[in-house]
Short mmCIF file of C-alpha atoms in Angstrom, two decimals:
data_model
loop_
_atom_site.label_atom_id
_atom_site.label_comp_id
_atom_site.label_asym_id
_atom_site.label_seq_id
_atom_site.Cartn_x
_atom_site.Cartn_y
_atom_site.Cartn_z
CA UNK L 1 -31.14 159.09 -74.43
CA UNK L 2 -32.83 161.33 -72.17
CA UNK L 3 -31.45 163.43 -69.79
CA UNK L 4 -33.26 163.92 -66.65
CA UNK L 5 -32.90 167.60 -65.39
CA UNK L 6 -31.97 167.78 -61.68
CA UNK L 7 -34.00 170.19 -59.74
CA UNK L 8 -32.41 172.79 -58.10
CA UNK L 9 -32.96 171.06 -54.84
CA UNK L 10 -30.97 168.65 -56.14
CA UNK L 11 -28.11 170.57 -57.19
CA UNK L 12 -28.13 172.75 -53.97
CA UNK L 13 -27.91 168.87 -51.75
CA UNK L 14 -24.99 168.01 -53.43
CA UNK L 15 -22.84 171.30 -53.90
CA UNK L 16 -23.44 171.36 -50.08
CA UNK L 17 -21.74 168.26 -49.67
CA UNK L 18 -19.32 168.35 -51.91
CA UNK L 19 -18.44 171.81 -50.63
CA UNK L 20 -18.39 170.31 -46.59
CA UNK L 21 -16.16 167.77 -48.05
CA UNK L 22 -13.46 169.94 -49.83
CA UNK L 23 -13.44 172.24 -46.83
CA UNK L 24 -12.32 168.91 -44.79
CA UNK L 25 -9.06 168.45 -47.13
CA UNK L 26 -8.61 172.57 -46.87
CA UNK L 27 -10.12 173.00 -50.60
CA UNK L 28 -13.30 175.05 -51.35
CA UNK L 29 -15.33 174.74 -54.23
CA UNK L 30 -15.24 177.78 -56.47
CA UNK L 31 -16.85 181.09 -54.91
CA UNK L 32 -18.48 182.32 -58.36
CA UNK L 33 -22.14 180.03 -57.21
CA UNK L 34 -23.69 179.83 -60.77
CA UNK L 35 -20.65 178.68 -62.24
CA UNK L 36 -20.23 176.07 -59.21
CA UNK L 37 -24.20 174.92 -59.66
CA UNK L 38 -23.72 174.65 -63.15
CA UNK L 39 -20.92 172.36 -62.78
CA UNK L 40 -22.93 170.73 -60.09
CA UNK L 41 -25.77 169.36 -62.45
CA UNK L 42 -23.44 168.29 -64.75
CA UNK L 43 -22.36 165.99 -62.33
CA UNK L 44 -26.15 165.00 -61.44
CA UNK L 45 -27.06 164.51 -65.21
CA UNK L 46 -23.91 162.54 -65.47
CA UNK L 47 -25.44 160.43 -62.98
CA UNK L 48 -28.56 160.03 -64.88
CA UNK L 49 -26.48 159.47 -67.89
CA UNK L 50 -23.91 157.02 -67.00
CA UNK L 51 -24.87 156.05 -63.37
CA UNK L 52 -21.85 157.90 -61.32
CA UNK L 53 -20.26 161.57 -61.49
CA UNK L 54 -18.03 161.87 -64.65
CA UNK L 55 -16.21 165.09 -64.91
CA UNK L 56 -19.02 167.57 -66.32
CA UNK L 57 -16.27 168.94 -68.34
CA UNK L 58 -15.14 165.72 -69.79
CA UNK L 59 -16.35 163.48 -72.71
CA UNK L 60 -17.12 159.83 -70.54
CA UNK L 61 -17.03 156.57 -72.33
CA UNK L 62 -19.68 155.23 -70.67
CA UNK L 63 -17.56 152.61 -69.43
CA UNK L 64 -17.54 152.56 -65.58
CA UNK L 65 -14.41 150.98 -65.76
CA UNK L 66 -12.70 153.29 -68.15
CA UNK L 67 -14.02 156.25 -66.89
CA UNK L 68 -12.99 155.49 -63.05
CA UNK L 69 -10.02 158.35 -63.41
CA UNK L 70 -12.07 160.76 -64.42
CA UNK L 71 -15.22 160.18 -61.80
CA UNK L 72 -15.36 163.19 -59.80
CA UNK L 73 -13.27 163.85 -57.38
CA UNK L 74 -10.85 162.81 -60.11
CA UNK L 75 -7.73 161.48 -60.41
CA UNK L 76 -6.07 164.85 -61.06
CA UNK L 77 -7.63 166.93 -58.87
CA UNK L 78 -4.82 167.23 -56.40
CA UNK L 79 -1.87 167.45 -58.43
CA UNK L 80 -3.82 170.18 -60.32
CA UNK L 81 -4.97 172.02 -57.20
CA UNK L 82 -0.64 171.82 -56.40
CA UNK L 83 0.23 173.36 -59.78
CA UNK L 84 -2.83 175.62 -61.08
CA UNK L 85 -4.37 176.46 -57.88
CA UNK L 86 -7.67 174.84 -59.28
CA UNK L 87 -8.86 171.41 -60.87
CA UNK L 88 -9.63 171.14 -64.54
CA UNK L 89 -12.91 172.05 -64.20
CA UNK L 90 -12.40 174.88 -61.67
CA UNK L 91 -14.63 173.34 -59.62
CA UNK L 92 -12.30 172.93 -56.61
CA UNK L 93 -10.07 175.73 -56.09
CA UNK L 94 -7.12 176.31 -53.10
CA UNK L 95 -7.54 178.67 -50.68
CA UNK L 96 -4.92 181.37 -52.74
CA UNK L 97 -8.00 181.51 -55.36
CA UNK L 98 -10.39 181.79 -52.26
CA UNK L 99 -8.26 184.85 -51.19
CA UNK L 100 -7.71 186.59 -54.27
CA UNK L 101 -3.96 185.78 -54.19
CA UNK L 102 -3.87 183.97 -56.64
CA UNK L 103 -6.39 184.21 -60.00
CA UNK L 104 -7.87 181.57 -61.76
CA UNK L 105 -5.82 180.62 -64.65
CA UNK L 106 -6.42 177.62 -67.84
CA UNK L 107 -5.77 174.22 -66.42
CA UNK L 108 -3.87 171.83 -69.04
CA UNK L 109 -5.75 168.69 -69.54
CA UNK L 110 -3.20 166.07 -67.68
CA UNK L 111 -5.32 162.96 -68.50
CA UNK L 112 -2.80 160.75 -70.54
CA UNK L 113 -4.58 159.74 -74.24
CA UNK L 114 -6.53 156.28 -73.45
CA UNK L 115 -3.18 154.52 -75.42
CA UNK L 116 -1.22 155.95 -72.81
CA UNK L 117 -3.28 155.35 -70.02
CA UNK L 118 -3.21 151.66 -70.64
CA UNK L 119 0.11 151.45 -70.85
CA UNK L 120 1.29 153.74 -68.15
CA UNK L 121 3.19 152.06 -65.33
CA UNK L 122 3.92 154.93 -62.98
CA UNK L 123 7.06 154.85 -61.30
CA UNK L 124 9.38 157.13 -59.36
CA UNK L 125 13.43 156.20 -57.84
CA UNK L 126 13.69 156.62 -54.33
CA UNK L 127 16.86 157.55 -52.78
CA UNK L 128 19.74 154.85 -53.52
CA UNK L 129 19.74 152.30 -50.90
CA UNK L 130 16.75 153.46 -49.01
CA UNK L 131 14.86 150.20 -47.50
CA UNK L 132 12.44 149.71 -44.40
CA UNK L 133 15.51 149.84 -42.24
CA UNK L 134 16.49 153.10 -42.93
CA UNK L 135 13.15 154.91 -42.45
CA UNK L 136 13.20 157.70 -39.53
CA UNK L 137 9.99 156.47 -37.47
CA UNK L 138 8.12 153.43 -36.81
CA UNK L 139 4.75 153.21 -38.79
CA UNK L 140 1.64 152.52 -36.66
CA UNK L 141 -1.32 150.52 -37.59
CA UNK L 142 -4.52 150.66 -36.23
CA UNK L 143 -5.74 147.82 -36.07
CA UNK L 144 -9.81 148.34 -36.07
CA UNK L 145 -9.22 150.45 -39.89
CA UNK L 146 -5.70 150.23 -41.25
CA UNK L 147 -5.04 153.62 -40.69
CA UNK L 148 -1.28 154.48 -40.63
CA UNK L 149 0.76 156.71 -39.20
CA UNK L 150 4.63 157.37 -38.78
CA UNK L 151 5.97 158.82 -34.97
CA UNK L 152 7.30 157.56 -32.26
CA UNK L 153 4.48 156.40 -30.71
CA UNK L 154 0.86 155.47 -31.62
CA UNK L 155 -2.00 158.41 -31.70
CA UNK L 156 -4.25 158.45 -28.72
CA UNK L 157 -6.96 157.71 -30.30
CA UNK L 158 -7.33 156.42 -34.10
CA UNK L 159 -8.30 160.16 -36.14
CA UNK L 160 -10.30 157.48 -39.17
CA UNK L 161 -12.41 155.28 -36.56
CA UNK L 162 -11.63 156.67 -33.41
CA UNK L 163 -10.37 153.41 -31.91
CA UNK L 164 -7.93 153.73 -28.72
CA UNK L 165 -3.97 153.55 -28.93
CA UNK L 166 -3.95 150.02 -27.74
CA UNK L 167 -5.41 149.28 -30.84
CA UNK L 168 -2.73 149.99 -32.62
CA UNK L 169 0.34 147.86 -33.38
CA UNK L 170 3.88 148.41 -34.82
CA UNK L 171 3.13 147.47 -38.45
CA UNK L 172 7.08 148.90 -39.75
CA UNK O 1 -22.17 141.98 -10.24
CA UNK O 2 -25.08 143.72 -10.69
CA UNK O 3 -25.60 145.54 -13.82
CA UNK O 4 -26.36 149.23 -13.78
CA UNK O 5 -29.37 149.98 -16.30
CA UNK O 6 -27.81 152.70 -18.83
CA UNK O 7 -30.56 155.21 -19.52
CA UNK O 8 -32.47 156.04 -22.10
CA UNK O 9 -30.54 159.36 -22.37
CA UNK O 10 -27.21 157.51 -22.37
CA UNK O 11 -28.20 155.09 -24.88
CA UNK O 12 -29.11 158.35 -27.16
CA UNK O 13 -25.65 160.00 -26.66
CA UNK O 14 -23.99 156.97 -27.60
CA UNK O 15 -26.23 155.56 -30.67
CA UNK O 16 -25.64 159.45 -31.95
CA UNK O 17 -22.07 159.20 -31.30
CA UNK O 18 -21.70 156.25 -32.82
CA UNK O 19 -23.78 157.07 -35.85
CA UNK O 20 -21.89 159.76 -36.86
CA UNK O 21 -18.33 158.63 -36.61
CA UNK O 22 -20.04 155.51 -38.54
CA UNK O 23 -20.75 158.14 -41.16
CA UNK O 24 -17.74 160.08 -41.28
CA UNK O 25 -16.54 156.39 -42.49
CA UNK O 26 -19.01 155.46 -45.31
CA UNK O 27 -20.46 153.03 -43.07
CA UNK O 28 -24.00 153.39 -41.09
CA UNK O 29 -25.55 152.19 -38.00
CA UNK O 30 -28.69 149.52 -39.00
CA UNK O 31 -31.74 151.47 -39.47
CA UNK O 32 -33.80 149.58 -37.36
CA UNK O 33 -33.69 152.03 -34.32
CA UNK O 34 -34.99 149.71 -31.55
CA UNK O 35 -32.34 147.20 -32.76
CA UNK O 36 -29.43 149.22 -32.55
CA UNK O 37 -30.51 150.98 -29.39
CA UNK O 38 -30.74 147.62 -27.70
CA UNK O 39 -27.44 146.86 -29.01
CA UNK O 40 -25.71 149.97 -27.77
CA UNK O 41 -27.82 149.19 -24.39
CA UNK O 42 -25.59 146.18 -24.28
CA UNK O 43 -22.29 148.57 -25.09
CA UNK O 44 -22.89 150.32 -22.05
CA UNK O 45 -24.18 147.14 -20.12
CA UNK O 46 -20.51 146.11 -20.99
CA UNK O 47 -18.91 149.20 -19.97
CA UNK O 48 -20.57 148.97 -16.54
CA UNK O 49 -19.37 145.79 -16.09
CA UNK O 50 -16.01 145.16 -17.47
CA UNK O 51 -14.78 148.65 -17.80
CA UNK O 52 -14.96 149.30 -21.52
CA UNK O 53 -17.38 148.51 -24.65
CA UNK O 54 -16.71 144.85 -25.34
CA UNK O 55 -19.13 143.51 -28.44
CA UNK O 56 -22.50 143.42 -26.99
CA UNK O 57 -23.26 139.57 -28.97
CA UNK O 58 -20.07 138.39 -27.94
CA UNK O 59 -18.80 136.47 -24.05
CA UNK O 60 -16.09 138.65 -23.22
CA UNK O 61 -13.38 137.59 -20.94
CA UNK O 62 -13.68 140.35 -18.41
CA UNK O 63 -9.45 140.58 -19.19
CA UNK O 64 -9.03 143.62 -21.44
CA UNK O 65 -5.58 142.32 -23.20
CA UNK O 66 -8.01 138.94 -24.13
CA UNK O 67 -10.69 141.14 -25.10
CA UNK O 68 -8.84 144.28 -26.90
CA UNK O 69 -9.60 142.49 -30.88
CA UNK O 70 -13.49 142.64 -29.05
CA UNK O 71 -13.85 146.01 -27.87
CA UNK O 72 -16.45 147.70 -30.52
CA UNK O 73 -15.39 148.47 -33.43
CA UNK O 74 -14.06 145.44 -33.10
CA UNK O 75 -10.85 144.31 -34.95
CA UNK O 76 -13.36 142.10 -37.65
CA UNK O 77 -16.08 144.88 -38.55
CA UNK O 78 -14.27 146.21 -41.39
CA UNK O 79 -13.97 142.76 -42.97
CA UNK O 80 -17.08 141.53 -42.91
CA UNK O 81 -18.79 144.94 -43.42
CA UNK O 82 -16.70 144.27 -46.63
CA UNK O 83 -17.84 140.35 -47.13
CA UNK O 84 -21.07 140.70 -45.61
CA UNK O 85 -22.39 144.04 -45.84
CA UNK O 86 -22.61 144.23 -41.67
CA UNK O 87 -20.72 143.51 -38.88
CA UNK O 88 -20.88 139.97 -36.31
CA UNK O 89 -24.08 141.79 -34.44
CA UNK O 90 -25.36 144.01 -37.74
CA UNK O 91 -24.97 147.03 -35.28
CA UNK O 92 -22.47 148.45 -38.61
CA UNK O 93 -23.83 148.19 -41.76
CA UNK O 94 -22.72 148.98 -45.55
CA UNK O 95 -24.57 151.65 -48.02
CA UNK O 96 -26.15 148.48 -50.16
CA UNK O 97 -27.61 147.01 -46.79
CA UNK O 98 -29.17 151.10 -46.41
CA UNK O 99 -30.87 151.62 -49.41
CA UNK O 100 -32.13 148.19 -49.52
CA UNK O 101 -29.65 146.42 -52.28
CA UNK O 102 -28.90 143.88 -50.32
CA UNK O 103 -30.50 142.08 -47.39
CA UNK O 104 -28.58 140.95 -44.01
CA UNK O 105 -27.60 137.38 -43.90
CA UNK O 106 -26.03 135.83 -41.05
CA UNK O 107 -22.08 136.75 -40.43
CA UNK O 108 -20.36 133.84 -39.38
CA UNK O 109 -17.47 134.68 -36.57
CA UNK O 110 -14.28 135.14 -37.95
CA UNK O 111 -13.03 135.64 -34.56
CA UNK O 112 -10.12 132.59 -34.18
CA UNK O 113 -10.41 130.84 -31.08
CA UNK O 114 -8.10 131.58 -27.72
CA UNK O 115 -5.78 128.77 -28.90
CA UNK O 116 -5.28 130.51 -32.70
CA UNK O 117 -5.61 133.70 -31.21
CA UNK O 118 -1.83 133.41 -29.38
CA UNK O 119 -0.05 131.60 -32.12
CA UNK O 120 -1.65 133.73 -35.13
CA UNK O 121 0.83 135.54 -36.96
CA UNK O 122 -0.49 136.99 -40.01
CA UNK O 123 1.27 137.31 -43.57
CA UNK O 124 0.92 137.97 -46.74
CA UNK O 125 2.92 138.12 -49.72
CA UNK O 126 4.50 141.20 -51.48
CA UNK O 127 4.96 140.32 -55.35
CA UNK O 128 8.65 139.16 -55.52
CA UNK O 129 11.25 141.49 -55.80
CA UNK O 130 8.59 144.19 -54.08
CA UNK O 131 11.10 146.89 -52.69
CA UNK O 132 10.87 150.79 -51.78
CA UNK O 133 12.82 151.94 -54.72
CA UNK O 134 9.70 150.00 -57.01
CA UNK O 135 6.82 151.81 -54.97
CA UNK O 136 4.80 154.33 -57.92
CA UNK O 137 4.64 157.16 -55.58
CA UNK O 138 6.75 158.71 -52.88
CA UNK O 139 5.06 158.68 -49.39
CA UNK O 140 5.58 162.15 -47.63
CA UNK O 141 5.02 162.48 -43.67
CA UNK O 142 3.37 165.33 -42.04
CA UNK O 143 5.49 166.08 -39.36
CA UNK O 144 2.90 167.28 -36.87
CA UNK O 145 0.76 164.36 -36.58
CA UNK O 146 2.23 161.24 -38.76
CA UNK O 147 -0.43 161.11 -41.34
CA UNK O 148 1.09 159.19 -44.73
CA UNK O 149 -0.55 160.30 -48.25
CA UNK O 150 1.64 158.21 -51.25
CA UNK O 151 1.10 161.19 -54.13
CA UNK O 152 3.41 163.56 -56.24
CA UNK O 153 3.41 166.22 -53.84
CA UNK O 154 2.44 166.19 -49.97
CA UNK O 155 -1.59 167.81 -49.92
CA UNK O 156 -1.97 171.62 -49.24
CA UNK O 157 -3.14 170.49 -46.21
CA UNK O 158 -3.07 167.55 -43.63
CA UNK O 159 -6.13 166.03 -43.92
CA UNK O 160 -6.03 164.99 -40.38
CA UNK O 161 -4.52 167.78 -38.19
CA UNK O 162 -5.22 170.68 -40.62
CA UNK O 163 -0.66 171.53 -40.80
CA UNK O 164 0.05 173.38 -44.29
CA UNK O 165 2.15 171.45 -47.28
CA UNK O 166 5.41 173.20 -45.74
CA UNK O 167 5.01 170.72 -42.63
CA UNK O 168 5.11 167.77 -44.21
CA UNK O 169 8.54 165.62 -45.25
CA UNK O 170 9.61 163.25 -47.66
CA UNK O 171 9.26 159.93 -45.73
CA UNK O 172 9.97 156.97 -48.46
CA UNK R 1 7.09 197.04 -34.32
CA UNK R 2 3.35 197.78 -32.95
CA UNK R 3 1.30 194.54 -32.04
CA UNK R 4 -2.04 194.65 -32.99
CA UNK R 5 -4.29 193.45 -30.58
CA UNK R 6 -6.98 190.90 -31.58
CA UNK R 7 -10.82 191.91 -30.79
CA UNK R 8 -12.38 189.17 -28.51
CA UNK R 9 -14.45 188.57 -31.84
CA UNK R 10 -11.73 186.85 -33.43
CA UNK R 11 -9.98 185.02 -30.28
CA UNK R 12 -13.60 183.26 -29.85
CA UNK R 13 -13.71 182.24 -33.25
CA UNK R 14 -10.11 180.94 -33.64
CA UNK R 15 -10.68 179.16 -30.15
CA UNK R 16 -13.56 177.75 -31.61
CA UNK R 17 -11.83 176.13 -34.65
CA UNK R 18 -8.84 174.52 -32.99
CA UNK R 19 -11.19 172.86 -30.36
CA UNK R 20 -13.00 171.14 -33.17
CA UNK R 21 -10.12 170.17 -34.27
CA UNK R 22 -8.56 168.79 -31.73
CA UNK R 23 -11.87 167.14 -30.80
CA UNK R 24 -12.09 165.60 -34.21
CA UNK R 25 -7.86 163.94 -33.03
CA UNK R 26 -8.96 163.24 -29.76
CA UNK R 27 -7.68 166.04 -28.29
CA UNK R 28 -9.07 168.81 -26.00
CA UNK R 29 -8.33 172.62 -25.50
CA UNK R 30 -7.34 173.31 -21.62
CA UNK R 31 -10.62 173.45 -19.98
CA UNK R 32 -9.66 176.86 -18.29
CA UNK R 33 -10.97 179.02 -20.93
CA UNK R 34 -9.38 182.50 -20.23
CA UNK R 35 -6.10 180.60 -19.73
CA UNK R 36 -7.07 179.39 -23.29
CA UNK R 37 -7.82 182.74 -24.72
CA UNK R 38 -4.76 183.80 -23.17
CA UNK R 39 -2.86 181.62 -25.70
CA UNK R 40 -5.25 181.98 -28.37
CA UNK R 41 -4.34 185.29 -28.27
CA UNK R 42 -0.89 184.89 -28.18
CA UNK R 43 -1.49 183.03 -31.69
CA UNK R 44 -2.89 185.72 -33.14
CA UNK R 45 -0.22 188.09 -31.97
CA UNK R 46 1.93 186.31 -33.22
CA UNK R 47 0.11 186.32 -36.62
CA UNK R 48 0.45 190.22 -37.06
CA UNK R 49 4.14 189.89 -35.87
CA UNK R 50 5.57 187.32 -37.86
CA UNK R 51 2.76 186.35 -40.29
CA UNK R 52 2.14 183.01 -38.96
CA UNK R 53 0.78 181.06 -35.68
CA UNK R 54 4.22 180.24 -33.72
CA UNK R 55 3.88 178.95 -30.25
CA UNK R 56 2.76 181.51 -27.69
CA UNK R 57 5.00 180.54 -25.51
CA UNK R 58 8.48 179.94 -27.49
CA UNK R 59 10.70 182.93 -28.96
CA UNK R 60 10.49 182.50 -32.65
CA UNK R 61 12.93 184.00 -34.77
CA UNK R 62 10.62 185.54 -37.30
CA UNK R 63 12.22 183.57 -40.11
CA UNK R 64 9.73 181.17 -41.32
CA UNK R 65 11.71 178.49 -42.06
CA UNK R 66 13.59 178.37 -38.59
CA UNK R 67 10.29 178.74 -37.24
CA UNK R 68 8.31 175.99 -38.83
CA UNK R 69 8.60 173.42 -36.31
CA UNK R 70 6.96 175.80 -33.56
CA UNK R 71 3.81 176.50 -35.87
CA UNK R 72 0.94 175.87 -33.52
CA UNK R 73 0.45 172.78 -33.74
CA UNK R 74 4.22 172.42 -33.15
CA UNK R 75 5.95 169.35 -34.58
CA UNK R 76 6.57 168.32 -30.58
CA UNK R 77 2.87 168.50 -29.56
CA UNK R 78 1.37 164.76 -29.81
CA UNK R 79 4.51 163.58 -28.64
CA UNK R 80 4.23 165.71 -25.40
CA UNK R 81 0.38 165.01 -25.02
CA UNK R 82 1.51 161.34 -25.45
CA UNK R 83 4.27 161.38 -22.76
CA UNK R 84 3.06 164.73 -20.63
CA UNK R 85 -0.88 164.43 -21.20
CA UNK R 86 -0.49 168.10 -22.58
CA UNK R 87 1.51 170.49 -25.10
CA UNK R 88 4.41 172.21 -23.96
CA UNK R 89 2.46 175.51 -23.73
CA UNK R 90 -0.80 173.08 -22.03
CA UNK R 91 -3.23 174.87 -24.87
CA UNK R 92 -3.65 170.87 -25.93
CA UNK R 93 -4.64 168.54 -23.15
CA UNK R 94 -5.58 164.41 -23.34
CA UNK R 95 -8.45 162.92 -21.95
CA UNK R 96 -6.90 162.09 -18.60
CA UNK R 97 -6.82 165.68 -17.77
CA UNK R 98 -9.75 167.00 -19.26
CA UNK R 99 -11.87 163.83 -17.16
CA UNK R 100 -9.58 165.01 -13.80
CA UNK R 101 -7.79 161.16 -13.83
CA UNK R 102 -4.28 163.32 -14.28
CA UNK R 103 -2.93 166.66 -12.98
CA UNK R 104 -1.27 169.32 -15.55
CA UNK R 105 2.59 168.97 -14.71
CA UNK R 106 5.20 170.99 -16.24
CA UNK R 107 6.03 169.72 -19.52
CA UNK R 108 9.98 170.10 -20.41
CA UNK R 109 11.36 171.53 -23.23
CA UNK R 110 11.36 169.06 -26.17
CA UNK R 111 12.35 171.21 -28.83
CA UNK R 112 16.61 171.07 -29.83
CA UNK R 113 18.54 173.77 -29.64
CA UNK R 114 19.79 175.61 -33.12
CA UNK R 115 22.50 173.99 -33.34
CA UNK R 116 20.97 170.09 -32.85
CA UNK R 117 18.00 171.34 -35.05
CA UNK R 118 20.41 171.72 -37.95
CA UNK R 119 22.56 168.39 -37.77
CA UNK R 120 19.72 165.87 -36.34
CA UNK R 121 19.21 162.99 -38.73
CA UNK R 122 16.21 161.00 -36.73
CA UNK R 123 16.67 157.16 -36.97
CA UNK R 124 15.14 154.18 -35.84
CA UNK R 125 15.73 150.75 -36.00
CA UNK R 126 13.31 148.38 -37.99
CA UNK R 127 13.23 144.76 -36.91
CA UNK R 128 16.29 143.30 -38.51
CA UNK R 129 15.42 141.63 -41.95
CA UNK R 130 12.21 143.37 -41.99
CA UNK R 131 11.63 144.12 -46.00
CA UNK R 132 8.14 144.96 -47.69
CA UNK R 133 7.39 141.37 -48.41
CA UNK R 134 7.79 140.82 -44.44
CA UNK R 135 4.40 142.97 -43.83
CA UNK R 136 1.75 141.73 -42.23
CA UNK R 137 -1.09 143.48 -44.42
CA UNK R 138 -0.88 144.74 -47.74
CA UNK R 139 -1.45 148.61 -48.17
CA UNK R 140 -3.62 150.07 -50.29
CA UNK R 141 -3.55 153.52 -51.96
CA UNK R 142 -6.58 155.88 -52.56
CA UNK R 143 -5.77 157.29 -56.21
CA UNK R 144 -7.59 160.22 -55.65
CA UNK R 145 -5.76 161.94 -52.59
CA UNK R 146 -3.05 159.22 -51.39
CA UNK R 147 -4.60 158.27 -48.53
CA UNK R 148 -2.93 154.53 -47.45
CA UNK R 149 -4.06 151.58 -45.50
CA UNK R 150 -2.70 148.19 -44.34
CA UNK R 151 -5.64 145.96 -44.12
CA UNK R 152 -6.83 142.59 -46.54
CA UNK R 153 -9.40 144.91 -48.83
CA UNK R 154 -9.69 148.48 -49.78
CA UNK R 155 -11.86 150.77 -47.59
CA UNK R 156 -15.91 151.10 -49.17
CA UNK R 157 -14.91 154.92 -49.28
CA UNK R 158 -11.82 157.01 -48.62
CA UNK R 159 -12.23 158.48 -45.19
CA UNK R 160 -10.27 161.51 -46.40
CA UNK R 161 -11.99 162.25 -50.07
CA UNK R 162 -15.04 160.24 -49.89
CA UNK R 163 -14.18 158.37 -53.10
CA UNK R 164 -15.42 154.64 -53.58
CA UNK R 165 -13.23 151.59 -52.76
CA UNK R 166 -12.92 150.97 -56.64
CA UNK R 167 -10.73 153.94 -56.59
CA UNK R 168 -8.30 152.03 -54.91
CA UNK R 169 -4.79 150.26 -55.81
CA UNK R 170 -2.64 148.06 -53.86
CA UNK R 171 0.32 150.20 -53.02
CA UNK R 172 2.66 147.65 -51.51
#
């Protein structure tokens, strides 16, 4: 195999993007910029490699379909951005990185072994007795997307696909 | 009733309104420009008559509460984006349809008629024994704005009205 | 203490932020714009006093966590644009003022006092015999960032991380 080198064009598109879309969800991508673009065409020759974004700091199978946890944004990203401030990869960092409150520390691999992943059933108890009737607001569905949302009242207007609150309907 | 000729201006606004909320969604409007204008033409031919954007290749009522599942995006767009790669008019269509995967094909209407329309009430079924206490994750609740996320901890930040972790609740 | 007062530099660009968004909710700023930087202001006051963007026009304590529900946005906001057509402090209108269909009228104090704060226990009641396997969609779970929604299929991407429908599980 072959990889294809990404031009920097290339790399600079999709750091953009990814960096507009981690801004949305109040992460950033890491400020060092060679480390990020580095990271960035990994990704790309991923891509070229595989045919979607494995971690760049991952060994893929090759197998979409065992890889899918590890396809970047991850499956881990958040909980890792919760307890290290920054995803595996460093890639994505929180906003007490971004500041300098905070500095970058090693992330623990949390991807369970691939025994464990197929056995893993995830569960967690809630509270004894809790069941639909004891929830403390209504859930709303819109209608148009599926969105959901718990308050008193529908949103004004849908914040996914900006359908009106008369599209919604009580769904709990 | 005469109909009041949008112009080309509003058709613009709209078709660029449209677009980019499609966007935001993973969705896009068809390429063909002249198409879609024409189509959005017919949004605001709608609007002009009946007071709101009924779906421009359907007969709308003229009675909003008949026509709410109508008004564009209507209530079936997601769907058959999903089956058929475009919506009922092919105003909306899926990535595949964009860079030329897939071709359109006619969507048949899955709109039910008046009759099914009143007495429709829609189900599914939960695996047996489905209750909260079996759910994987627990669902936390931003408190400003309603959003639901089902994860370990609530995000660093609501996705939708920008709140910090410390706003959101446990809600299941 | 001494407040520090803001430079117009930083009122525009904080004014500038929460109108987009609000925009992106549905939401609007009050269209009088130095009534607006008035309370813009008053956030950023605020900021240097306490460390943190309580209402401009409530009292806050200056301990955080008694405070929290009065971070702008306050936990009462979409509830008073919902029932009022603007927050308490009218920095958030709706649509019917911003287009002139509704006059600004004094919006009451939502907020409990200390004591109610401390011993409310919101409730609703669900349907009676409502349980998960009454719903009328199933709801699926993005497994990247948590993001739910009650519809037949899984989004073709996660309107909140971007991540492809394959990324999805059913939830409930």
């Amino acid at each position: 195999m072959t990889d294809i080198e990404p031009s920097p064009e290339e790399v600079e598109v999709l750091r953009q993007q990814l960096g507009d879309e981690a801004e949305e969800m109040g992460y950033h991508l890491n400020p060092d910029i060679g480390f990020t673009r580095n990271l960035v065409r990994g990704l790309l020759l991923n891509e070229g490699r595989y045919g979607y974004h494995s971690c760049p700091c991952r060994l893929a199978s090759g197998e979409r379909d065992d890889d899918l946890d590890i396809i970047c944004p991850c499956d881990y990203r958040d909980q890792d951005l919760n307890d290290y401030a920054a995803c595996y990869c460093a890639l994505y960092v929180s906003d007490e990185v971004l500041s300098g409150e905070r500095d970058l520390s090693p992330v623990p691999e949390r991807r369970p072994s691939p025994d464990e992943r197929e056995k893993t059933v995830k569960g967690f108890s809630a509270p004894a007795g809790e069941s639909l009737s004891s929830l403390t607001y209504p859930v709303w569905r819109c209608k148009v997307c599926g969105y959901l949302a718990a308050r008193d009242d529908p949103p004004g207007v849908c914040p996914i696909c900006k359908a009106k609150a008369e599209r919604f309907e009580r769904f709990i």
